[in-house]
XYZ file of C-alpha atoms in Angstrom:
257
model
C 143.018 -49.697 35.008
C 144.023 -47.746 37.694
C 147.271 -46.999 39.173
C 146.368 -49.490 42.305
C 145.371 -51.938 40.209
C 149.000 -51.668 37.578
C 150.858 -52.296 41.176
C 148.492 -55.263 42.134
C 148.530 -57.197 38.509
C 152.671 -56.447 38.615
C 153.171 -58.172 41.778
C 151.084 -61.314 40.823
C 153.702 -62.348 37.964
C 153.521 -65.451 36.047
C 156.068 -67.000 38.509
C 153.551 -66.547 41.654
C 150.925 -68.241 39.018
C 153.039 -71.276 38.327
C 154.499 -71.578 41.682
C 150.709 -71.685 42.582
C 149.677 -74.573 40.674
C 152.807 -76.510 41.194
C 153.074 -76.157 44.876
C 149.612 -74.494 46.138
C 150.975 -71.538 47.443
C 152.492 -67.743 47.161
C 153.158 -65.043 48.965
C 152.497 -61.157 48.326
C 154.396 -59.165 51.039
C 153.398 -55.609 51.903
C 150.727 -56.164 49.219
C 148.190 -53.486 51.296
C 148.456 -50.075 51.960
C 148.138 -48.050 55.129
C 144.120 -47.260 54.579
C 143.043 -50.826 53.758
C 144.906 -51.989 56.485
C 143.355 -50.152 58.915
C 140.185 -50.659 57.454
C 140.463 -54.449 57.888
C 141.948 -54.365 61.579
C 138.649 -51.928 62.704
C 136.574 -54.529 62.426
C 138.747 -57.274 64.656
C 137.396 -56.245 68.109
C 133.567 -56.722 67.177
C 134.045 -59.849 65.864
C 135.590 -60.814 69.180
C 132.968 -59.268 70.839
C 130.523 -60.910 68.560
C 131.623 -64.210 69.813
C 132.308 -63.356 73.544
C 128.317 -62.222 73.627
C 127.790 -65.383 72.143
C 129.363 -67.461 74.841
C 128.558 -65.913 77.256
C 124.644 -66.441 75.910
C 124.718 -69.970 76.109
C 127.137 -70.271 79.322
C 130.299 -71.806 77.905
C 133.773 -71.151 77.021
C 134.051 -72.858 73.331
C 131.995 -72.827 70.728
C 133.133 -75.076 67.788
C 136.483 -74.199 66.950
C 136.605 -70.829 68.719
C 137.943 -70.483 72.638
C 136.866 -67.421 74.766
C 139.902 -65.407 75.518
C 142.540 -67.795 73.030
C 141.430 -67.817 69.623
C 138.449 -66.762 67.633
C 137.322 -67.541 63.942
C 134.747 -65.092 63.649
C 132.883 -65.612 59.809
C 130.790 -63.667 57.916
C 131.443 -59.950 59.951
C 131.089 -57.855 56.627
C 127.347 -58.903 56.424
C 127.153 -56.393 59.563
C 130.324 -54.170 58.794
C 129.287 -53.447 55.155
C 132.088 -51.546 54.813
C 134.585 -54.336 54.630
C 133.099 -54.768 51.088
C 135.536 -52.010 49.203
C 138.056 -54.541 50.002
C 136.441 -57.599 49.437
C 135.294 -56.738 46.556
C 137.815 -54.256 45.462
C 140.853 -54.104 43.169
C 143.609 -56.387 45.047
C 141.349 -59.446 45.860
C 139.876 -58.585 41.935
C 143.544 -58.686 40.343
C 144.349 -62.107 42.736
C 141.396 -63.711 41.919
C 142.026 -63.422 37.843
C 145.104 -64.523 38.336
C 144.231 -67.811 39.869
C 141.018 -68.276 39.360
C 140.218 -67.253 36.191
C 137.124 -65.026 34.816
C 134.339 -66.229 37.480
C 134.611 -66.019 40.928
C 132.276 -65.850 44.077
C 133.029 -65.316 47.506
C 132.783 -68.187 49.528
C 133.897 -67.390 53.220
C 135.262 -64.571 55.430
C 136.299 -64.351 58.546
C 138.680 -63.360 60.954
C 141.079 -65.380 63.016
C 142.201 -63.935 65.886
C 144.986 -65.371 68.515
C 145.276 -63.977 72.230
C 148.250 -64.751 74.178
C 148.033 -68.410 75.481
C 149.850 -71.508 74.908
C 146.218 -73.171 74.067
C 146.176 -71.789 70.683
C 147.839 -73.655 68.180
C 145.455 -74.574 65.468
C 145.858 -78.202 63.774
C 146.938 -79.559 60.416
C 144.092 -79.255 57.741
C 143.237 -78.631 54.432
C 140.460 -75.763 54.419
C 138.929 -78.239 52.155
C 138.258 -80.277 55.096
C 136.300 -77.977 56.807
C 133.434 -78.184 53.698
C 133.019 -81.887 52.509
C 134.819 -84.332 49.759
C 133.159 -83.469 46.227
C 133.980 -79.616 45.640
C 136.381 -77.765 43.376
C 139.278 -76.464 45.067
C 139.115 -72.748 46.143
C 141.614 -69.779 47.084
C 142.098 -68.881 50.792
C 143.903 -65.566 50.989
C 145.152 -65.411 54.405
C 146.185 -61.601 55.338
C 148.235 -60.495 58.155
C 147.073 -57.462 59.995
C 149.882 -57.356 62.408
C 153.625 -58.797 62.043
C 153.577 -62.304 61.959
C 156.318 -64.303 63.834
C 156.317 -68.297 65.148
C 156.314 -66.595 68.243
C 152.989 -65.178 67.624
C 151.076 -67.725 65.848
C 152.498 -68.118 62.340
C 150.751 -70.284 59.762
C 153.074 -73.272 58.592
C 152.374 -74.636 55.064
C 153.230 -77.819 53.452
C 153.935 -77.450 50.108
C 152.508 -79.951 47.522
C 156.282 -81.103 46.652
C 156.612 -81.718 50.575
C 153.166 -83.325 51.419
C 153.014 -85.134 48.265
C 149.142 -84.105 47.973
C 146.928 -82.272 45.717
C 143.570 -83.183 46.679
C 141.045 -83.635 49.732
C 141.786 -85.837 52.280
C 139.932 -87.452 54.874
C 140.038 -85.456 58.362
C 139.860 -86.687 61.356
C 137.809 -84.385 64.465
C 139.599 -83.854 67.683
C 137.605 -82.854 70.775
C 138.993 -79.235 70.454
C 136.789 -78.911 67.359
C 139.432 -79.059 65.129
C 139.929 -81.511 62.287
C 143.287 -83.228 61.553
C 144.531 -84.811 58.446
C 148.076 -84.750 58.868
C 150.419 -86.867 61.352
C 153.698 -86.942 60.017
C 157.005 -85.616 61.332
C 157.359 -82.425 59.379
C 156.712 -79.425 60.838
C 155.941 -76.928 57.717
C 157.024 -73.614 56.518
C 156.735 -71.064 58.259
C 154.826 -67.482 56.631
C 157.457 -64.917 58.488
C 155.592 -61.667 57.163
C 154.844 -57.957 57.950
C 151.554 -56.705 58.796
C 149.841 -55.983 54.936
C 151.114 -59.615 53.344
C 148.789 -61.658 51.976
C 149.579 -65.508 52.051
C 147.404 -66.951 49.186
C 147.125 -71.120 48.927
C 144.987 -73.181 47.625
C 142.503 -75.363 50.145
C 143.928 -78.264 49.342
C 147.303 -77.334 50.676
C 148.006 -78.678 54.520
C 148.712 -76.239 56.861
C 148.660 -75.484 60.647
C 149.403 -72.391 62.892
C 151.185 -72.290 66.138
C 150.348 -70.350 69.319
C 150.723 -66.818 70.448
C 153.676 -67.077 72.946
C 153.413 -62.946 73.087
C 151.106 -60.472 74.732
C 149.861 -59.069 72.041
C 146.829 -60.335 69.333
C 147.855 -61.753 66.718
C 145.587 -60.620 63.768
C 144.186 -62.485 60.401
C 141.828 -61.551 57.916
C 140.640 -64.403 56.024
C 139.047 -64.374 52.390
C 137.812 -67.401 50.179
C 137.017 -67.313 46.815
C 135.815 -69.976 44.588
C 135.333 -70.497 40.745
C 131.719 -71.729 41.306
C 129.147 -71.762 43.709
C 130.456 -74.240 46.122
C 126.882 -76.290 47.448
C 126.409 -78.378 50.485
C 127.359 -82.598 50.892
C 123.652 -82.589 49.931
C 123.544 -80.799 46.729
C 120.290 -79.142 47.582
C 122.391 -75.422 48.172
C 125.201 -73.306 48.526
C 127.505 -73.673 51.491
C 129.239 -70.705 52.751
C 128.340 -67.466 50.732
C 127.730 -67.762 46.826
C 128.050 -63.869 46.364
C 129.130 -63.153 42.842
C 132.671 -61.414 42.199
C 133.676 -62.016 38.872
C 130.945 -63.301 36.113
C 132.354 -63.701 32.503
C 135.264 -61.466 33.504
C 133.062 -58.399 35.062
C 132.768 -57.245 38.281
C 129.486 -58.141 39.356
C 129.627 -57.374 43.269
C 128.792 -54.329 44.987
C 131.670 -52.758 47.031
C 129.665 -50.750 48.752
């Protein structure tokens, strides 16, 4: 084990484990350096771009959840920027995944989520669970800030399992912004106050929300999803999202580069 990797399995301590299952959540501050940082943030503008070109194709301003000029959620950018892949793949998301999910894991979803400044980009309360369908095994969202995150800029708010009172899916209800909603009540959530290089990890069964970017600056997120099995569509006739192999019997079975 490297040196990287002694730092990585120190931070993720039994306590983030246990807090983890009891209340869906933990936080690993500063948990990347200064080169995978930048390596994550270099590919933010071209998946804006990606979905501006896209827009602009078909002659509108949203497509799904995403709003041209407000807020983006840009998937599967390191099938064109292979390089992302080191850190996909590499020793920190390897260490978090054993910790939580155990000897197997596959990637299920990437993507970046990316807030400009503009009151019309709060994003509402869901489980990422209810963006897939009812009859799948929870999986682990790691949700990594690539610039300081404040509530002024768009912080994600979680509610614990001891607050919401809720371990599982629940039903969602769509919203003509694209989003789906499955919570109504009156608290508003915990707010993830972090430095650019923290990685939130939570479960996606835990309810969560983000607010909007009040600055004029981009707020930043790198977004990685693993899952302890191939994850399939509501159909069961294939995999939804990506079903790219991490861990297999405890091995490393991805390529990182």
């Amino acid at each position: 084990m490297t040196q990287t990797e002694k730092s990585i399995a120190q931070l993720i301590g039994d306590e983030q484990v246990a807090q983890y299952a009891e209340e869906g959540y933990f936080v690993l501050e500063k948990a990347i350096g200064p080169e995978d940082l930048e390596l994550l943030r270099s590919a933010a503008q071209f998946s804006i771009d990606r979905l501006d070109a896209a827009m602009d194709a078909a002659g509108v301003d949203r497509i799904g959840i995403n709003a041209k000029g407000k807020r983006y959620f840009s998937n599967m950018i390191y099938q064109q920027r292979p390089e992302l892949r080191s850190f996909i793949f590499g020793p920190i998301m390897e260490q978090i995944c054993r910790r939580v999910l155990g000897e197997n894991a596959f990637l299920f979803w990437e993507q970046y989520v990316i807030k400009a400044g503009d009151p019309d980009t709060t994003f509402a309360w869901h489980q990422d669970s209810g963006y897939v369908h009812e009859n799948h095994t929870p999986y682990l969202t790691c949700w990594i800030a690539l610039d300081d995150v404040t509530e002024e800029n768009g912080s994600v708010y979680l509610l614990p399992y001891s607050r919401s009172g809720i371990k599982s899916y629940i039903k969602h209800v769509p919203v003509e912004t694209g989003d789906r909603v499955c919570y109504f009540g009156s608290d508003p959530g915990m707010p993830v106050i972090a430095p650019a290089g923290t990685i939130v990890c939570f479960s996606s069964t835990v309810i969560h929300r983000s607010g909007a970017n009040l600055t004029d600056k981009l707020r930043q997120v790198y977004l990685l999803q693993y899952s302890p099995e191939v994850i399939t569509n509501a159909e069961g006739t294939g995999p939804h999202g990506s079903f790219e192999p991490f861990l297999v019997d405890g091995k490393v079975a991805a390529d990182q580069s």
